[in-house]
Amino acid sequence: MSDPGRQRPAAYDQGPELPTEQVSPPPGWRIGTLRGTPIYLGRSWPLLAVIILATFGPQVARVLPDLGAAAYLVAFVYVLLLLVSVLAHEAAHALTAQAFGHRVHRIVADLMGGHTTYQSETNTPARSALVAVSGPAANALLAGVAWLLLPGAYGDVPALLLGAFFYSNAFVAAFNLLPGLPLDGGFVLDALVWKLTGSRTTGLLVAGWCGRVLVVGVVAWFLLLPLLTGGSPDLVMVLWTALIGSFLWVGATSAIRSAQARRLVDRVHVAELLHPAVVLPAGATVADAAAAYGRDGAQVVAVADDRGVPVAVVDPRVVQQVPVHQQPQTPVSAVAAAQPDGWTMDLTPDAPVTTALERMAQLGSAVVLARTPDGRLGLLDAGEIEAAAARRA
């Protein structure tokens, strides 16, 4: 536990109130939900649709010249089929994560395909690998369905669309399993290294560097190999290689930087920064909050709801602004900052604060309330964690 004589968390010194729940803007247009998880069409997705129309439309026109301008309508149907593939891929990730008890925040289809974000601090290497593999497995299943339907396709257009649907899902399933972040195969590699070394940080670092190696491989395969064999890659191939390569490089670099940051945070332990806390019931007053400070070394006062679940943190500076004679009549909720669902978590004093910082990032919160195995509560502050990691650097 922290020394009772320590100053209050740094978050208290940044303004008149504690940070409240931050509501980030939606990543695009909400188009549905999956077991309570919102599904968004990302703002960059229309750009992907335009790229596909511009590249696939002329191909359809060459294969089926009688269609004329309708070739672009066929290409648009293919765009919608790809969207179905992406959403099926991400839905598989989300459902698998939910099956393991993870809280899934959102599913997004965007320029780079899509992504699913979920609360993963209780993850294990096996769970992480299974969540990652489920996406490509969904694409493989769709490819299998398309393959079975192909012989019965009636007409050139349905056959063309089914064939394209089969090849695209088969390619996505296989390509996503390549061992490098940010691909799903990279998360499998991350989980494997994590399991072997016991360090998630090492797993991220290895998978991130493998992702950079993949970029070199993609460029060599699609651009350099045709040149070395006397061919010449067309503009479409150059465009897609640049798009995929940039996506992989950015994702791999992000993973490497994340691992480097985690390495510093891993060296900071919960007990070093934990501010002892006491929880008051919902009906408490400001006078109760003022009296609670210092009780059993408490540096932080939290407020519970009617079920006894901590939902807010009292800001001591606001308490001081309430006249003493009014404190017994003023509800504690008037001086408390509400916190997002999930801000309370179980942590051991000797555990690194990495998972707590990840939870804060996921919730958009500057603090979390930690519960130790002996039942005591304490507050962790993001600013203090970052400062401690910087000192260790």
GROMACS .gro file of C-alpha atoms in nm:
model
  393
    1MET     CA    1   0.000   0.000   0.000
    2SER     CA    2   0.100   0.362  -0.042
    3ASP     CA    3   0.240   0.562   0.244
    4PRO     CA    4  -0.058   0.734   0.419
    5GLY     CA    5   0.137   1.058   0.419
    6ARG     CA    6   0.165   1.076   0.043
    7GLN     CA    7   0.000   1.348  -0.160
    8ARG     CA    8  -0.325   1.275  -0.338
    9PRO     CA    9  -0.318   1.140  -0.697
   10ALA     CA   10  -0.191   1.372  -0.965
   11ALA     CA   11  -0.533   1.375  -1.133
   12TYR     CA   12  -0.655   1.588  -0.841
   13ASP     CA   13  -0.413   1.865  -0.934
   14GLN     CA   14  -0.526   1.913  -1.293
   15GLY     CA   15  -0.849   2.104  -1.242
   16PRO     CA   16  -1.142   2.171  -1.010
   17GLU     CA   17  -1.287   1.818  -1.050
   18LEU     CA   18  -1.174   1.462  -1.101
   19PRO     CA   19  -1.185   1.333  -1.458
   20THR     CA   20  -1.528   1.196  -1.541
   21GLU     CA   21  -1.612   0.934  -1.800
   22GLN     CA   22  -1.499   1.048  -2.143
   23VAL     CA   23  -1.740   0.970  -2.424
   24SER     CA   24  -1.539   0.928  -2.742
   25PRO     CA   25  -1.712   1.012  -3.070
   26PRO     CA   26  -1.850   0.713  -3.261
   27PRO     CA   27  -1.609   0.573  -3.522
   28GLY     CA   28  -1.872   0.598  -3.796
   29TRP     CA   29  -2.233   0.518  -3.868
   30ARG     CA   30  -2.401   0.269  -3.637
   31ILE     CA   31  -2.567  -0.002  -3.848
   32GLY     CA   32  -2.668  -0.257  -3.586
   33THR     CA   33  -2.573  -0.450  -3.273
   34LEU     CA   34  -2.450  -0.800  -3.194
   35ARG     CA   35  -2.544  -0.925  -2.849
   36GLY     CA   36  -2.533  -0.570  -2.718
   37THR     CA   37  -2.215  -0.472  -2.906
   38PRO     CA   38  -2.261  -0.178  -3.147
   39ILE     CA   39  -2.159  -0.234  -3.509
   40TYR     CA   40  -2.028   0.065  -3.705
   41LEU     CA   41  -1.959   0.139  -4.067
   42GLY     CA   42  -1.638   0.340  -4.039
   43ARG     CA   43  -1.605   0.681  -4.200
   44SER     CA   44  -1.321   0.548  -4.415
   45TRP     CA   45  -1.524   0.257  -4.552
   46PRO     CA   46  -1.674   0.458  -4.845
   47LEU     CA   47  -1.317   0.516  -4.965
   48LEU     CA   48  -1.261   0.139  -4.971
   49ALA     CA   49  -1.586   0.101  -5.164
   50VAL     CA   50  -1.469   0.355  -5.423
   51ILE     CA   51  -1.132   0.179  -5.461
   52ILE     CA   52  -1.303  -0.157  -5.517
   53LEU     CA   53  -1.548  -0.007  -5.766
   54ALA     CA   54  -1.262   0.157  -5.955
   55THR     CA   55  -1.057  -0.165  -5.971
   56PHE     CA   56  -1.318  -0.442  -5.990
   57GLY     CA   57  -1.566  -0.260  -6.215
   58PRO     CA   58  -1.335  -0.259  -6.522
   59GLN     CA   59  -1.253  -0.625  -6.462
   60VAL     CA   60  -1.622  -0.714  -6.467
   61ALA     CA   61  -1.665  -0.510  -6.787
   62ARG     CA   62  -1.381  -0.703  -6.954
   63VAL     CA   63  -1.517  -1.043  -6.850
   64LEU     CA   64  -1.879  -0.960  -6.929
   65PRO     CA   65  -1.869  -0.686  -7.196
   66ASP     CA   66  -2.244  -0.712  -7.263
   67LEU     CA   67  -2.317  -0.559  -6.923
   68GLY     CA   68  -2.192  -0.216  -7.019
   69ALA     CA   69  -2.229   0.034  -6.735
   70ALA     CA   70  -2.411  -0.233  -6.532
   71ALA     CA   71  -2.068  -0.383  -6.466
   72TYR     CA   72  -2.024  -0.123  -6.192
   73LEU     CA   73  -2.354  -0.228  -6.038
   74VAL     CA   74  -2.216  -0.583  -6.020
   75ALA     CA   75  -1.899  -0.441  -5.865
   76PHE     CA   76  -2.111  -0.262  -5.605
   77VAL     CA   77  -2.284  -0.588  -5.516
   78TYR     CA   78  -1.936  -0.733  -5.468
   79VAL     CA   79  -1.857  -0.442  -5.234
   80LEU     CA   80  -2.161  -0.537  -5.024
   81LEU     CA   81  -2.053  -0.902  -5.023
   82LEU     CA   82  -1.710  -0.796  -4.898
   83LEU     CA   83  -1.878  -0.595  -4.624
   84VAL     CA   84  -2.064  -0.910  -4.521
   85SER     CA   85  -1.732  -1.096  -4.512
   86VAL     CA   86  -1.570  -0.829  -4.296
   87LEU     CA   87  -1.861  -0.818  -4.052
   88ALA     CA   88  -1.868  -1.198  -4.028
   89HIS     CA   89  -1.493  -1.195  -3.955
   90GLU     CA   90  -1.528  -0.932  -3.682
   91ALA     CA   91  -1.846  -1.091  -3.542
   92ALA     CA   92  -1.652  -1.414  -3.494
   93HIS     CA   93  -1.388  -1.224  -3.296
   94ALA     CA   94  -1.658  -1.054  -3.087
   95LEU     CA   95  -1.860  -1.367  -3.013
   96THR     CA   96  -1.550  -1.564  -2.917
   97ALA     CA   97  -1.435  -1.283  -2.688
   98GLN     CA   98  -1.780  -1.269  -2.527
   99ALA     CA   99  -1.774  -1.647  -2.479
  100PHE     CA  100  -1.462  -1.597  -2.266
  101GLY     CA  101  -1.636  -1.330  -2.060
  102HIS     CA  102  -1.464  -1.031  -2.220
  103ARG     CA  103  -1.658  -0.709  -2.259
  104VAL     CA  104  -1.668  -0.621  -2.631
  105HIS     CA  105  -1.683  -0.247  -2.695
  106ARG     CA  106  -1.751  -0.222  -3.069
  107ILE     CA  107  -1.719  -0.375  -3.413
  108VAL     CA  108  -1.606  -0.149  -3.698
  109ALA     CA  109  -1.580  -0.206  -4.074
  110ASP     CA  110  -1.336   0.047  -4.223
  111LEU     CA  111  -1.076   0.112  -4.492
  112MET     CA  112  -0.840  -0.157  -4.367
  113GLY     CA  113  -1.117  -0.416  -4.342
  114GLY     CA  114  -1.233  -0.396  -3.984
  115HIS     CA  115  -1.147  -0.427  -3.618
  116THR     CA  116  -1.307  -0.538  -3.293
  117THR     CA  117  -1.212  -0.386  -2.959
  118TYR     CA  118  -1.270  -0.571  -2.634
  119GLN     CA  119  -1.165  -0.553  -2.272
  120SER     CA  120  -0.881  -0.802  -2.249
  121GLU     CA  121  -0.693  -0.757  -1.923
  122THR     CA  122  -0.819  -1.100  -1.804
  123ASN     CA  123  -0.691  -1.260  -2.123
  124THR     CA  124  -0.465  -1.565  -2.139
  125PRO     CA  125  -0.244  -1.678  -2.427
  126ALA     CA  126  -0.490  -1.953  -2.521
  127ARG     CA  127  -0.790  -1.721  -2.517
  128SER     CA  128  -0.606  -1.456  -2.716
  129ALA     CA  129  -0.510  -1.711  -2.981
  130LEU     CA  130  -0.863  -1.848  -3.008
  131VAL     CA  131  -1.015  -1.502  -3.042
  132ALA     CA  132  -0.763  -1.427  -3.318
  133VAL     CA  133  -0.818  -1.753  -3.509
  134SER     CA  134  -1.197  -1.722  -3.502
  135GLY     CA  135  -1.195  -1.439  -3.759
  136PRO     CA  136  -1.008  -1.624  -4.036
  137ALA     CA  137  -1.214  -1.934  -3.952
  138ALA     CA  138  -1.531  -1.740  -4.032
  139ASN     CA  139  -1.387  -1.637  -4.370
  140ALA     CA  140  -1.283  -1.995  -4.441
  141LEU     CA  141  -1.640  -2.104  -4.366
  142LEU     CA  142  -1.781  -1.844  -4.606
  143ALA     CA  143  -1.535  -1.954  -4.873
  144GLY     CA  144  -1.650  -2.312  -4.824
  145VAL     CA  145  -2.015  -2.215  -4.861
  146ALA     CA  146  -1.938  -2.021  -5.181
  147TRP     CA  147  -1.744  -2.318  -5.320
  148LEU     CA  148  -2.039  -2.551  -5.258
  149LEU     CA  149  -2.280  -2.308  -5.425
  150LEU     CA  150  -2.064  -2.241  -5.732
  151PRO     CA  151  -2.167  -2.550  -5.933
  152GLY     CA  152  -2.534  -2.453  -5.903
  153ALA     CA  153  -2.486  -2.086  -5.992
  154TYR     CA  154  -2.726  -1.991  -6.272
  155GLY     CA  155  -2.603  -1.715  -6.502
  156ASP     CA  156  -2.273  -1.541  -6.560
  157VAL     CA  157  -2.321  -1.267  -6.300
  158PRO     CA  158  -2.406  -1.497  -6.004
  159ALA     CA  159  -2.117  -1.726  -6.102
  160LEU     CA  160  -1.879  -1.431  -6.120
  161LEU     CA  161  -1.989  -1.295  -5.782
  162LEU     CA  162  -1.976  -1.635  -5.614
  163GLY     CA  163  -1.631  -1.698  -5.758
  164ALA     CA  164  -1.506  -1.359  -5.641
  165PHE     CA  165  -1.666  -1.414  -5.300
  166PHE     CA  166  -1.492  -1.752  -5.270
  167TYR     CA  167  -1.147  -1.625  -5.369
  168SER     CA  168  -1.166  -1.311  -5.154
  169ASN     CA  169  -1.268  -1.502  -4.840
  170ALA     CA  170  -1.011  -1.774  -4.902
  171PHE     CA  171  -0.741  -1.509  -4.948
  172VAL     CA  172  -0.846  -1.314  -4.637
  173ALA     CA  173  -0.851  -1.633  -4.428
  174ALA     CA  174  -0.504  -1.739  -4.543
  175PHE     CA  175  -0.345  -1.392  -4.545
  176ASN     CA  176  -0.475  -1.308  -4.198
  177LEU     CA  177  -0.305  -1.613  -4.053
  178LEU     CA  178   0.042  -1.491  -4.154
  179PRO     CA  179   0.253  -1.458  -3.835
  180GLY     CA  180   0.293  -1.086  -3.786
  181LEU     CA  181   0.096  -0.804  -3.625
  182PRO     CA  182  -0.150  -0.650  -3.693
  183LEU     CA  183  -0.279  -0.965  -3.869
  184ASP     CA  184  -0.464  -1.230  -3.671
  185GLY     CA  185  -0.173  -1.466  -3.719
  186GLY     CA  186   0.038  -1.204  -3.543
  187PHE     CA  187  -0.186  -1.229  -3.237
  188VAL     CA  188  -0.144  -1.607  -3.247
  189LEU     CA  189   0.235  -1.559  -3.258
  190ASP     CA  190   0.208  -1.304  -2.978
  191ALA     CA  191   0.010  -1.558  -2.770
  192LEU     CA  192   0.265  -1.834  -2.841
  193VAL     CA  193   0.563  -1.621  -2.735
  194TRP     CA  194   0.362  -1.494  -2.437
  195LYS     CA  195   0.297  -1.855  -2.331
  196LEU     CA  196   0.659  -1.963  -2.376
  197THR     CA  197   0.820  -1.662  -2.207
  198GLY     CA  198   0.547  -1.560  -1.964
  199SER     CA  199   0.572  -1.203  -2.097
  200ARG     CA  200   0.301  -1.039  -2.305
  201THR     CA  201   0.545  -0.756  -2.373
  202THR     CA  202   0.790  -0.996  -2.539
  203GLY     CA  203   0.507  -1.146  -2.742
  204LEU     CA  204   0.404  -0.806  -2.875
  205LEU     CA  205   0.762  -0.713  -2.958
  206VAL     CA  206   0.832  -1.035  -3.150
  207ALA     CA  207   0.500  -1.025  -3.336
  208GLY     CA  208   0.549  -0.656  -3.419
  209TRP     CA  209   0.892  -0.713  -3.575
  210CYS     CA  210   0.756  -1.012  -3.766
  211GLY     CA  211   0.488  -0.779  -3.900
  212ARG     CA  212   0.757  -0.551  -4.041
  213VAL     CA  213   0.924  -0.853  -4.202
  214LEU     CA  214   0.588  -0.939  -4.359
  215VAL     CA  215   0.573  -0.594  -4.520
  216VAL     CA  216   0.905  -0.663  -4.691
  217GLY     CA  217   0.774  -1.003  -4.801
  218VAL     CA  218   0.450  -0.857  -4.941
  219VAL     CA  219   0.637  -0.594  -5.143
  220ALA     CA  220   0.887  -0.851  -5.268
  221TRP     CA  221   0.617  -1.101  -5.369
  222PHE     CA  222   0.376  -0.867  -5.543
  223LEU     CA  223   0.615  -0.606  -5.688
  224LEU     CA  224   0.977  -0.720  -5.697
  225LEU     CA  225   0.916  -1.081  -5.804
  226PRO     CA  226   0.724  -0.982  -6.121
  227LEU     CA  227   1.004  -0.741  -6.213
  228LEU     CA  228   1.275  -1.004  -6.157
  229THR     CA  229   1.089  -1.256  -6.373
  230GLY     CA  230   1.054  -1.014  -6.661
  231GLY     CA  231   0.699  -0.905  -6.588
  232SER     CA  232   0.558  -0.572  -6.482
  233PRO     CA  233   0.301  -0.524  -6.202
  234ASP     CA  234  -0.001  -0.326  -6.314
  235LEU     CA  235  -0.130  -0.012  -6.145
  236VAL     CA  236  -0.400  -0.202  -5.955
  237MET     CA  237  -0.142  -0.437  -5.802
  238VAL     CA  238   0.082  -0.145  -5.707
  239LEU     CA  239  -0.214   0.032  -5.545
  240TRP     CA  240  -0.323  -0.269  -5.340
  241THR     CA  241   0.034  -0.353  -5.239
  242ALA     CA  242   0.090   0.002  -5.119
  243LEU     CA  243  -0.239   0.001  -4.927
  244ILE     CA  244  -0.181  -0.337  -4.761
  245GLY     CA  245   0.187  -0.269  -4.699
  246SER     CA  246   0.121   0.066  -4.531
  247PHE     CA  247  -0.151  -0.091  -4.316
  248LEU     CA  248   0.083  -0.369  -4.204
  249TRP     CA  249   0.374  -0.133  -4.138
  250VAL     CA  250   0.167   0.108  -3.929
  251GLY     CA  251   0.015  -0.178  -3.728
  252ALA     CA  252   0.349  -0.348  -3.672
  253THR     CA  253   0.513  -0.022  -3.566
  254SER     CA  254   0.227   0.046  -3.326
  255ALA     CA  255   0.274  -0.298  -3.170
  256ILE     CA  256   0.650  -0.241  -3.128
  257ARG     CA  257   0.595   0.097  -2.965
  258SER     CA  258   0.326  -0.051  -2.742
  259ALA     CA  259   0.567  -0.325  -2.634
  260GLN     CA  260   0.838  -0.071  -2.558
  261ALA     CA  261   0.596   0.133  -2.348
  262ARG     CA  262   0.470  -0.181  -2.172
  263ARG     CA  263   0.828  -0.275  -2.087
  264LEU     CA  264   0.859   0.043  -1.881
  265VAL     CA  265   0.514   0.014  -1.724
  266ASP     CA  266   0.575  -0.352  -1.637
  267ARG     CA  267   0.846  -0.232  -1.400
  268VAL     CA  268   0.596  -0.032  -1.194
  269HIS     CA  269   0.398  -0.233  -0.938
  270VAL     CA  270   0.053  -0.169  -0.797
  271ALA     CA  271   0.170  -0.129  -0.437
  272GLU     CA  272   0.399   0.161  -0.533
  273LEU     CA  273   0.116   0.385  -0.655
  274LEU     CA  274  -0.197   0.260  -0.481
  275HIS     CA  275  -0.381   0.525  -0.279
  276PRO     CA  276  -0.587   0.361   0.000
  277ALA     CA  277  -0.958   0.426  -0.047
  278VAL     CA  278  -1.276   0.405   0.158
  279VAL     CA  279  -1.624   0.364   0.009
  280LEU     CA  280  -1.926   0.558   0.137
  281PRO     CA  281  -2.289   0.455   0.077
  282ALA     CA  282  -2.508   0.642  -0.168
  283GLY     CA  283  -2.691   0.830   0.108
  284ALA     CA  284  -2.378   0.974   0.267
  285THR     CA  285  -2.319   1.348   0.303
  286VAL     CA  286  -2.024   1.576   0.235
  287ALA     CA  287  -1.959   1.579   0.609
  288ASP     CA  288  -1.920   1.200   0.598
  289ALA     CA  289  -1.675   1.235   0.310
  290ALA     CA  290  -1.470   1.499   0.492
  291ALA     CA  291  -1.450   1.277   0.800
  292ALA     CA  292  -1.353   0.972   0.595
  293TYR     CA  293  -1.019   1.113   0.483
  294GLY     CA  294  -0.743   0.970   0.696
  295ARG     CA  295  -0.963   0.693   0.835
  296ASP     CA  296  -0.744   0.381   0.828
  297GLY     CA  297  -0.499   0.582   0.617
  298ALA     CA  298  -0.759   0.656   0.346
  299GLN     CA  299  -0.643   0.909   0.088
  300VAL     CA  300  -0.937   0.860  -0.149
  301VAL     CA  301  -1.313   0.851  -0.091
  302ALA     CA  302  -1.536   0.664  -0.334
  303VAL     CA  303  -1.915   0.654  -0.346
  304ALA     CA  304  -2.127   0.344  -0.400
  305ASP     CA  305  -2.468   0.312  -0.562
  306ASP     CA  306  -2.772   0.149  -0.403
  307ARG     CA  307  -2.626  -0.196  -0.476
  308GLY     CA  308  -2.302  -0.112  -0.296
  309VAL     CA  309  -2.098  -0.094  -0.618
  310PRO     CA  310  -1.845   0.195  -0.627
  311VAL     CA  311  -1.951   0.435  -0.904
  312ALA     CA  312  -1.784   0.770  -0.829
  313VAL     CA  313  -1.487   0.940  -0.662
  314VAL     CA  314  -1.511   1.237  -0.428
  315ASP     CA  315  -1.300   1.537  -0.524
  316PRO     CA  316  -1.145   1.672  -0.200
  317ARG     CA  317  -1.106   2.023  -0.341
  318VAL     CA  318  -1.478   2.047  -0.403
  319VAL     CA  319  -1.540   1.920  -0.050
  320GLN     CA  320  -1.333   2.210   0.082
  321GLN     CA  321  -1.547   2.454  -0.113
  322VAL     CA  322  -1.864   2.346   0.071
  323PRO     CA  323  -1.916   2.557   0.388
  324VAL     CA  324  -1.879   2.349   0.705
  325HIS     CA  325  -2.231   2.428   0.826
  326GLN     CA  326  -2.377   2.301   0.494
  327GLN     CA  327  -2.176   1.979   0.474
  328PRO     CA  328  -2.415   1.767   0.688
  329GLN     CA  329  -2.708   1.856   0.458
  330THR     CA  330  -2.523   1.826   0.124
  331PRO     CA  331  -2.532   1.482  -0.044
  332VAL     CA  332  -2.193   1.335  -0.125
  333SER     CA  333  -2.300   1.296  -0.488
  334ALA     CA  334  -2.269   1.675  -0.522
  335VAL     CA  335  -1.891   1.653  -0.480
  336ALA     CA  336  -1.829   1.322  -0.658
  337ALA     CA  337  -1.720   1.256  -1.017
  338ALA     CA  338  -1.898   0.961  -1.181
  339GLN     CA  339  -1.676   0.688  -1.326
  340PRO     CA  340  -1.749   0.450  -1.616
  341ASP     CA  341  -1.870   0.094  -1.571
  342GLY     CA  342  -1.580  -0.144  -1.529
  343TRP     CA  343  -1.351   0.101  -1.349
  344THR     CA  344  -1.321  -0.135  -1.048
  345MET     CA  345  -1.081  -0.428  -1.096
  346ASP     CA  346  -0.905  -0.698  -0.894
  347LEU     CA  347  -0.527  -0.656  -0.866
  348THR     CA  348  -0.252  -0.792  -0.643
  349PRO     CA  349  -0.011  -0.542  -0.483
  350ASP     CA  350   0.293  -0.700  -0.653
  351ALA     CA  351   0.132  -0.704  -1.000
  352PRO     CA  352   0.256  -0.461  -1.268
  353VAL     CA  353   0.022  -0.170  -1.330
  354THR     CA  354   0.006  -0.250  -1.704
  355THR     CA  355  -0.342  -0.403  -1.691
  356ALA     CA  356  -0.475  -0.108  -1.493
  357LEU     CA  357  -0.338   0.137  -1.750
  358GLU     CA  358  -0.492  -0.069  -2.031
  359ARG     CA  359  -0.830  -0.061  -1.853
  360MET     CA  360  -0.808   0.318  -1.823
  361ALA     CA  361  -0.731   0.349  -2.193
  362GLN     CA  362  -1.024   0.125  -2.284
  363LEU     CA  363  -1.265   0.316  -2.061
  364GLY     CA  364  -1.135   0.663  -2.140
  365SER     CA  365  -1.080   0.718  -1.767
  366ALA     CA  366  -0.785   0.863  -1.575
  367VAL     CA  367  -0.830   0.641  -1.269
  368VAL     CA  368  -0.931   0.289  -1.169
  369LEU     CA  369  -1.029   0.149  -0.830
  370ALA     CA  370  -0.825  -0.160  -0.747
  371ARG     CA  371  -0.940  -0.434  -0.509
  372THR     CA  372  -0.657  -0.636  -0.352
  373PRO     CA  373  -0.694  -1.001  -0.241
  374ASP     CA  374  -0.730  -0.894   0.125
  375GLY     CA  375  -1.040  -0.689   0.033
  376ARG     CA  376  -0.882  -0.346   0.059
  377LEU     CA  377  -0.945  -0.079  -0.207
  378GLY     CA  378  -0.710   0.174  -0.359
  379LEU     CA  379  -0.702   0.422  -0.644
  380LEU     CA  380  -0.452   0.412  -0.932
  381ASP     CA  381  -0.396   0.725  -1.140
  382ALA     CA  382  -0.283   0.721  -1.505
  383GLY     CA  383  -0.072   1.032  -1.465
  384GLU     CA  384   0.122   0.880  -1.179
  385ILE     CA  385   0.173   0.554  -1.369
  386GLU     CA  386   0.313   0.738  -1.670
  387ALA     CA  387   0.537   0.951  -1.448
  388ALA     CA  388   0.669   0.642  -1.269
  389ALA     CA  389   0.739   0.468  -1.602
  390ALA     CA  390   0.917   0.780  -1.728
  391ARG     CA  391   1.138   0.782  -1.419
  392ARG     CA  392   1.233   0.422  -1.484
  393ALA     CA  393   1.325   0.511  -1.841
   0.00000   0.00000   0.00000
